[in-house]
Coordinates of C-alpha atoms and ligand atoms in Angstrom, one line a residue:
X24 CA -48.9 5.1 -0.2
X25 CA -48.1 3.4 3.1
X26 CA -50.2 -0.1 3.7
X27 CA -51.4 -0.9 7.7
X28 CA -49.7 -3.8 8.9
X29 CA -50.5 -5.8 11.7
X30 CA -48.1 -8.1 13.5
X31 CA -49.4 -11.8 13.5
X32 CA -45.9 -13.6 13.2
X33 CA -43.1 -14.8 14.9
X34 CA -40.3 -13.6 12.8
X35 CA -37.1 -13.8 10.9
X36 CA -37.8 -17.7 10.4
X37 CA -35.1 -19.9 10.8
X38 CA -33.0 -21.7 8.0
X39 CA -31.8 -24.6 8.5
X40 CA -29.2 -26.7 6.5
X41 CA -30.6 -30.4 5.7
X42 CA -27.6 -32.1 4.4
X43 CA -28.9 -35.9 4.7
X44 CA -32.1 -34.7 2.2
X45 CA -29.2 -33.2 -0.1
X46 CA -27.3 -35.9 0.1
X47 CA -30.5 -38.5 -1.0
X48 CA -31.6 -35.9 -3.9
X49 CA -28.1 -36.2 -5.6
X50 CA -26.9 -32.6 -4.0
X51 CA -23.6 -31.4 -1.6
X52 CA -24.2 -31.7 2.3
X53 CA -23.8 -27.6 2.1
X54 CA -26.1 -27.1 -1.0
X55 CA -30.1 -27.2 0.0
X56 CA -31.4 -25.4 3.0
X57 CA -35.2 -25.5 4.5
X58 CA -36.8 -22.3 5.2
X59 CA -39.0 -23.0 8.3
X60 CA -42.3 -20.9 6.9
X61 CA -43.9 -23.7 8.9
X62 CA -42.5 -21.8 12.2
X63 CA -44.6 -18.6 11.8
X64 CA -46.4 -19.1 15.1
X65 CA -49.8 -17.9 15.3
X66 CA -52.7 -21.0 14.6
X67 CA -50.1 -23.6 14.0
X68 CA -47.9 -22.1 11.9
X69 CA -47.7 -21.5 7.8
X70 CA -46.6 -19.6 4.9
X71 CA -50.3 -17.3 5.3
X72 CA -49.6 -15.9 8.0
X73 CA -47.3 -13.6 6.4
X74 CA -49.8 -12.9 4.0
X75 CA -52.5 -12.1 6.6
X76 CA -50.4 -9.7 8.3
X77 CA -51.0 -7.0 5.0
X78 CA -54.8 -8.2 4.6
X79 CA -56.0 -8.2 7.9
X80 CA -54.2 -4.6 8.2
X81 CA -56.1 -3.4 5.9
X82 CA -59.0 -4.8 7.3
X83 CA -58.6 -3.6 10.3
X84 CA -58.0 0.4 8.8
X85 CA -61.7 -0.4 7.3
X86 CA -62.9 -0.7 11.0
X87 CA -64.1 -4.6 10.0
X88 CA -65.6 -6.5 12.4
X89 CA -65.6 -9.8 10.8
X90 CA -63.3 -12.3 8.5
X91 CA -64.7 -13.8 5.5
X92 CA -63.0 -16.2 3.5
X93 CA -62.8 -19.2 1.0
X94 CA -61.3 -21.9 0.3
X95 CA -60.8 -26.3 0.4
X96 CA -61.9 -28.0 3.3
X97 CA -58.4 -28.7 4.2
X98 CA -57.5 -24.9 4.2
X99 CA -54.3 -24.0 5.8
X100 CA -55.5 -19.9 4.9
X101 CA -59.0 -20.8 6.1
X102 CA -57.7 -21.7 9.7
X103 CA -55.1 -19.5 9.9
X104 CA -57.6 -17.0 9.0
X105 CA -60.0 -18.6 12.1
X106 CA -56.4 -18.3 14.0
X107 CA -56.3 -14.6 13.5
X108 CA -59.4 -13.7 13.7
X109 CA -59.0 -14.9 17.2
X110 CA -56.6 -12.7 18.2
X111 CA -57.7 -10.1 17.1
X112 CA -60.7 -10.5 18.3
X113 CA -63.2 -10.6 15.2
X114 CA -65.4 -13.2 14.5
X115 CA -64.8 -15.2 11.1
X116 CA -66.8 -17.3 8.8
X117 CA -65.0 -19.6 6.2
X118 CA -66.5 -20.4 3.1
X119 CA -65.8 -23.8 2.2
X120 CA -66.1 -25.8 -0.6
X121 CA -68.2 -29.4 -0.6
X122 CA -70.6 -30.0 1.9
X123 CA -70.5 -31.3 6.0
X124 CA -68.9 -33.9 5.8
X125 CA -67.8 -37.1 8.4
X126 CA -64.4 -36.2 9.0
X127 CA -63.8 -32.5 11.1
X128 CA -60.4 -33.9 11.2
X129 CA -57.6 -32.1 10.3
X130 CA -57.7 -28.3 9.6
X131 CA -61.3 -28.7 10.4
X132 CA -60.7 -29.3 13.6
X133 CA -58.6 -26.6 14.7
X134 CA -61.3 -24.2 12.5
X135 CA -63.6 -24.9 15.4
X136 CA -61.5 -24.7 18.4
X137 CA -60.5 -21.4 17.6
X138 CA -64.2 -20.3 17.3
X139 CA -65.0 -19.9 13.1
X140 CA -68.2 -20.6 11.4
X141 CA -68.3 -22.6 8.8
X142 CA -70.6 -22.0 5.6
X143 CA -70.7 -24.9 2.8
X144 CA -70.4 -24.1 -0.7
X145 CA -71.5 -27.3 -2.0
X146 CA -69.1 -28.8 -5.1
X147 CA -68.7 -25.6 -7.1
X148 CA -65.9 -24.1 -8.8
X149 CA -64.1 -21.0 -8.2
X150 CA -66.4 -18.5 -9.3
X151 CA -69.5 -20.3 -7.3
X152 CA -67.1 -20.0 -4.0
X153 CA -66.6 -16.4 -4.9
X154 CA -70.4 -15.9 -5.2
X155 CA -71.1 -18.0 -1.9
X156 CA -68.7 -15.6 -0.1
X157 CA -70.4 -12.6 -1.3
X158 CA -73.8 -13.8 -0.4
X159 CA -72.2 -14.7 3.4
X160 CA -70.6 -10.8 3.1
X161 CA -74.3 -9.8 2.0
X162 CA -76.2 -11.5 4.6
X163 CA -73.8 -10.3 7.8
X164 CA -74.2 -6.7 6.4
X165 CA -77.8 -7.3 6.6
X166 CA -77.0 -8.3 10.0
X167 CA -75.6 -4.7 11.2
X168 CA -72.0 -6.7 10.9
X169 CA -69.1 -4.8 9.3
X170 CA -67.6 -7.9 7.0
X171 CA -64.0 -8.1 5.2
X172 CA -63.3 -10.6 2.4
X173 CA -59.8 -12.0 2.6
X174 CA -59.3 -13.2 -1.1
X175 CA -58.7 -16.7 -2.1
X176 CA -55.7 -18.3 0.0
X177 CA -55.1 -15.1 1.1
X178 CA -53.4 -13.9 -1.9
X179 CA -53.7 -10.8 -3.6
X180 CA -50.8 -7.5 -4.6
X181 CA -51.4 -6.4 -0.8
X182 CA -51.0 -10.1 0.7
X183 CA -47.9 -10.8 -1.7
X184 CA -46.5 -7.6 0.3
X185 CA -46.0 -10.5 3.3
X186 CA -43.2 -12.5 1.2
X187 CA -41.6 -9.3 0.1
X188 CA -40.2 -9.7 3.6
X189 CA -39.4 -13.6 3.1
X190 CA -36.9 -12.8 0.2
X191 CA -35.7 -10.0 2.2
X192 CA -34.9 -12.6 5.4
X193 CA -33.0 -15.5 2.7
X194 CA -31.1 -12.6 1.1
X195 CA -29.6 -11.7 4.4
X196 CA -29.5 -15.6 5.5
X197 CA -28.0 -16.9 2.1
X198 CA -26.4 -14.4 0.1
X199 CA -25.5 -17.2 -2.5
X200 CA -29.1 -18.6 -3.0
X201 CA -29.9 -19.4 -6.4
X202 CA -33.0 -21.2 -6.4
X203 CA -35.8 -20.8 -3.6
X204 CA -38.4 -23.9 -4.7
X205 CA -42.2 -23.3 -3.5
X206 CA -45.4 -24.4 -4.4
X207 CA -47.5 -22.9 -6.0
X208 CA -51.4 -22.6 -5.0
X209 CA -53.1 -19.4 -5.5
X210 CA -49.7 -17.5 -6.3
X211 CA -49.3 -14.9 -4.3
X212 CA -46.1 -16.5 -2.1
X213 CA -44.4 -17.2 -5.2
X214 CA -45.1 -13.7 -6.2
X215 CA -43.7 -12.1 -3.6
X216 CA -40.6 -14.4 -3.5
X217 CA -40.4 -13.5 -7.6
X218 CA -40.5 -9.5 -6.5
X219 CA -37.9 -9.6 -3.6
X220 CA -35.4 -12.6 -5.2
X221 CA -36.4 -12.2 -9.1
X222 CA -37.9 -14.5 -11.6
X223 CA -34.8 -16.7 -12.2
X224 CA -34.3 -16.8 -8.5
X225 CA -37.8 -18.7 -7.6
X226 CA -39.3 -22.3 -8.7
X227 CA -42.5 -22.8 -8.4
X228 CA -44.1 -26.0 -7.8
X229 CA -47.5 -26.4 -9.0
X230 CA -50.3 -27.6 -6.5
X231 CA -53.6 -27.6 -9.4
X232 CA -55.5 -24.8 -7.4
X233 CA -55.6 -22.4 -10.1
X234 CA -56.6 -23.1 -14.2
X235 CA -53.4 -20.9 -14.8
X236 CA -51.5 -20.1 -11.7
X237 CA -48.6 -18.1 -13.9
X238 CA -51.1 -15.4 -14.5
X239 CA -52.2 -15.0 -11.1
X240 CA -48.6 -14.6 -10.0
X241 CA -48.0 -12.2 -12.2
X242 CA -50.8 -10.3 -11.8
X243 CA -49.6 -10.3 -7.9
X244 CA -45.8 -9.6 -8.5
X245 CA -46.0 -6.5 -11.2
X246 CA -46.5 -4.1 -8.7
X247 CA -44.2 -5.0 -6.3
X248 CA -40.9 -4.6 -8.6
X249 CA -39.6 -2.9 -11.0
X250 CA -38.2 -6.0 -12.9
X251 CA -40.5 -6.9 -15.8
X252 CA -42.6 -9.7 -14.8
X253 CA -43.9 -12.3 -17.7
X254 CA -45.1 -15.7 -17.9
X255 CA -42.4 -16.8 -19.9
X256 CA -40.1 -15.7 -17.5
X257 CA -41.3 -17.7 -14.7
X258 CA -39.6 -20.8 -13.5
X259 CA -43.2 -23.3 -13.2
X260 CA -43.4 -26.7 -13.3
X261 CA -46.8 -28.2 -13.4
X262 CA -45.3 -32.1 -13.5
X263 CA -46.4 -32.8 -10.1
X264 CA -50.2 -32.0 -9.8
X265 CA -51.3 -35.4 -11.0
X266 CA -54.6 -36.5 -10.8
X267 CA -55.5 -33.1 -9.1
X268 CA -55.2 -30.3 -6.1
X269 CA -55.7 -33.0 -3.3
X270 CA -54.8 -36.5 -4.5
X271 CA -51.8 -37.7 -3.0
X272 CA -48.9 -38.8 -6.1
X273 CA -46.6 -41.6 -6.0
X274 CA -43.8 -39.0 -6.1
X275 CA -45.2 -37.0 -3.2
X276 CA -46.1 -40.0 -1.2
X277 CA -42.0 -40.7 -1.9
X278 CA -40.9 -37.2 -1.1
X279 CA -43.0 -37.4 1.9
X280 CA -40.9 -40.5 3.6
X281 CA -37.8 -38.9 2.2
X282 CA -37.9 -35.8 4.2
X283 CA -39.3 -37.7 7.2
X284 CA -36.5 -40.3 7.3
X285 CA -33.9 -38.0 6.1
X286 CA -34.2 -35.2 8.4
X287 CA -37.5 -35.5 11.0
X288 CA -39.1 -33.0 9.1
X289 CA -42.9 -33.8 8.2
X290 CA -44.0 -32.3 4.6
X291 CA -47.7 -31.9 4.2
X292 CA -49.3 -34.6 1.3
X293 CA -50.9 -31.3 -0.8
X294 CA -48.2 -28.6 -0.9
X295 CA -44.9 -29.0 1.0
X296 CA -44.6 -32.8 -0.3
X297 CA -45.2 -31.7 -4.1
X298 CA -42.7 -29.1 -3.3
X299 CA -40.0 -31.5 -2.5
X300 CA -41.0 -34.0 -5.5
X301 CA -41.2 -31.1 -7.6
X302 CA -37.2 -30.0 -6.7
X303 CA -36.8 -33.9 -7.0
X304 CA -37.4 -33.8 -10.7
X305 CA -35.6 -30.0 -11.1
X306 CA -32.6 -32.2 -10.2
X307 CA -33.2 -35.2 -12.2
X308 CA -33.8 -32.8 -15.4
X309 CA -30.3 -30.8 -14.8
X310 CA -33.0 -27.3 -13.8
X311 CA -31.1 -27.7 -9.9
X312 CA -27.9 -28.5 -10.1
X313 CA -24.9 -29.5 -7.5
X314 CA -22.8 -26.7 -6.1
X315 CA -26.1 -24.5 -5.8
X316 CA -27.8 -23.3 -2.9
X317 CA -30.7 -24.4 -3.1
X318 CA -34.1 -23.3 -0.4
X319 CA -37.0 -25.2 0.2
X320 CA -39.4 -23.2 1.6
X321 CA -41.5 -25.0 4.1
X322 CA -44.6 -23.0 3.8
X323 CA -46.3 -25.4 6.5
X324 CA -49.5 -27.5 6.1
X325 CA -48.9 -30.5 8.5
X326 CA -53.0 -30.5 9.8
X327 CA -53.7 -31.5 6.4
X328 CA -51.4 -34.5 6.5
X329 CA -53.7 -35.4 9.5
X330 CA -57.0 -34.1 7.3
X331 CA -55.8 -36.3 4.2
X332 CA -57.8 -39.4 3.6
X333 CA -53.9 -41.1 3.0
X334 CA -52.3 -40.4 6.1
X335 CA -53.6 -43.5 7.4
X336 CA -51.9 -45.2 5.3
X337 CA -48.2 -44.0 6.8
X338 CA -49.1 -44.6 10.3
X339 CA -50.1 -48.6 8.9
X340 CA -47.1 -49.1 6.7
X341 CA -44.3 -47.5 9.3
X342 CA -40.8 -49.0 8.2
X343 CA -42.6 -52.4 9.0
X344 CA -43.1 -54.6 12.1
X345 CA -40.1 -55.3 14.9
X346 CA -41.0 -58.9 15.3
X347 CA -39.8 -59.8 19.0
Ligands
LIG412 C1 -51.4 -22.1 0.6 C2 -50.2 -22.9 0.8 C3 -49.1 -22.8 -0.1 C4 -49.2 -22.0 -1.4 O1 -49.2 -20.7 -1.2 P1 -49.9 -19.7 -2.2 O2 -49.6 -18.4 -1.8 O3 -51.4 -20.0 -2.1 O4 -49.5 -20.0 -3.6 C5 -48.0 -23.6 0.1 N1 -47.9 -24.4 1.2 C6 -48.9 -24.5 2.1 C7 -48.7 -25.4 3.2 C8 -50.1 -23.7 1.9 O5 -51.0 -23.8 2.9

């Protein structure tokens, strides 16, 4: 069976080497490498826009006329969904959980400018989001609209399909990879990094979006290889979600200067930054070791460090005050 694709990206994404980060996490100048997901293109850039590219093909083949989706208020997938819906010109409502709130900072922001509606969920849990969506899906029908539902953070078999093409690109840019680190939302980039690279080859860095995010990605991987997938045999570590999916950790506060200072890059305070504390620990426990190459994939996420009640906090602490 052949899956419609539509071209959203900007693409193969670079790698770059980042051998001042190495050097502060304890690894060789040649060992740990970035892969610039956040360089995608479309809407700002991020790791769903590979992911969109499968979905939205499919949605497309269904003749839909309109995006649906759910997700945070901070969604990167939300507004990269409101990005895409742009351009190809359909009209898109997110589903978001919590209600209007004073900030549109952020994600938020760029949700308007490109043109979504928003629809608030109120504080429910994953199955109320689901049953909000299908009620927005229900009403637009009613409407004479012709409605698609993009799942969860975009993940799904078919939206996995997108980082089938990822492992393909660091095969080709680092034959010698033996550990791409990623976090881990709602599964299905770690999925398709486990399907193209192999279980052992992929660490993923839990976020606290999902009750048991090992399931989800193998429920997302299976039928996209013919390695046996299990639980057991995914590398997970779910040390870094803390007090939950958007509170901002000592360690990630840490890893988010580090990266910064190190090398200019910014790391986003939900995903990219837990990403990099998570690899932080990997190498303090012995899991990454010296000598390895090592990929971090930068899946994106920096309008959330502007959406994050914490940012603030950077821009007041800077490296302190030039007195003159
Ligand atoms: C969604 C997201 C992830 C996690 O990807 P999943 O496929 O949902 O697991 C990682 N980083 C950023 C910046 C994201 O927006």
């Amino acid at each position: 069976m052949t899956h419609p694709h539509v071209p959203l990206g900007t693409f193969p994404t670079p790698l770059e080497p980042a051998p001042r980060l190495a050097a502060a996490l304890g690894l060789g100048p040649d060992d740990l490498w970035v892969k610039r997901d956040d360089l995608t293109g479309l809407g700002g850039g991020g790791n769903k826009i590979r992911k969109l590219e499968w979905t939205l093909g499919a949605a497309l083949a269904d003749g839909a006329d309109t995006l649906v989706t759910t997700g945070a208020p901070q969604s990167n997938h939300a507004r990269l969904t409101a990005a895409a819906g742009a351009r190809l010109g359909l009209a898109v409502v997110l589903v978001l959980r919590g209600s209007p709130g004073a900030s549109h900072s952020g994600n938020l922001a760029l949700d308007g400018l490109f043109g979504a509606r928003l629809a608030w969920a109120g504080q429910v849990d994953q199955a109320g989001l689901d049953a909000a969506a299908a009620e927005v899906c229900a009403r637009l029908r009613a409407g004479g609209a012709r409605p698609a539902l993009v799942p969860f953070g975009g993940s799904s078999v078919l939206g996995a399909r997108g980082y089938l093409r990822c492992g393909a690109e660091l095969r080709e840019q680092l034959p010698d990879l033996r550990t791409a680190v990623v976090a881990l939302g709602s599964g299905g980039t770690m999925a398709g990094l486990v399907a193209a690279l192999g279980s052992g080859a992929v660490l993923g860095i839990d976020v606290g979006a999902l009750a048991d995010p090992a399931a989800a990605v193998v429920e997302f991987a299976a039928p996209l290889t013919s390695e046996k997938v299990s639980p057991e045999g995914l590398r997970i570590r779910r040390d870094q979600v803390g007090a939950g999916y958007a509170v901002l950790t000592g360690p990630v506060r840490d890893a988010l200067r580090l990266a910064a200072r190190t090398e200019g890059l910014p790391l986003d305070p939900v995903y990219t930054g837990r990403a990099l504390a998570g690899l932080q620990a990997a190498i303090t426990d012995g899991t990454v070791r010296p000598g390895e190459k090592t990929v971090l994939l930068h899946t994106g996420g920096l309008p959330g460090l502007f959406g994050h009640p914490d940012a603030v906090g950077f821009a007041e602490e800077g490296a302190g005050v030039f007195d003159r």
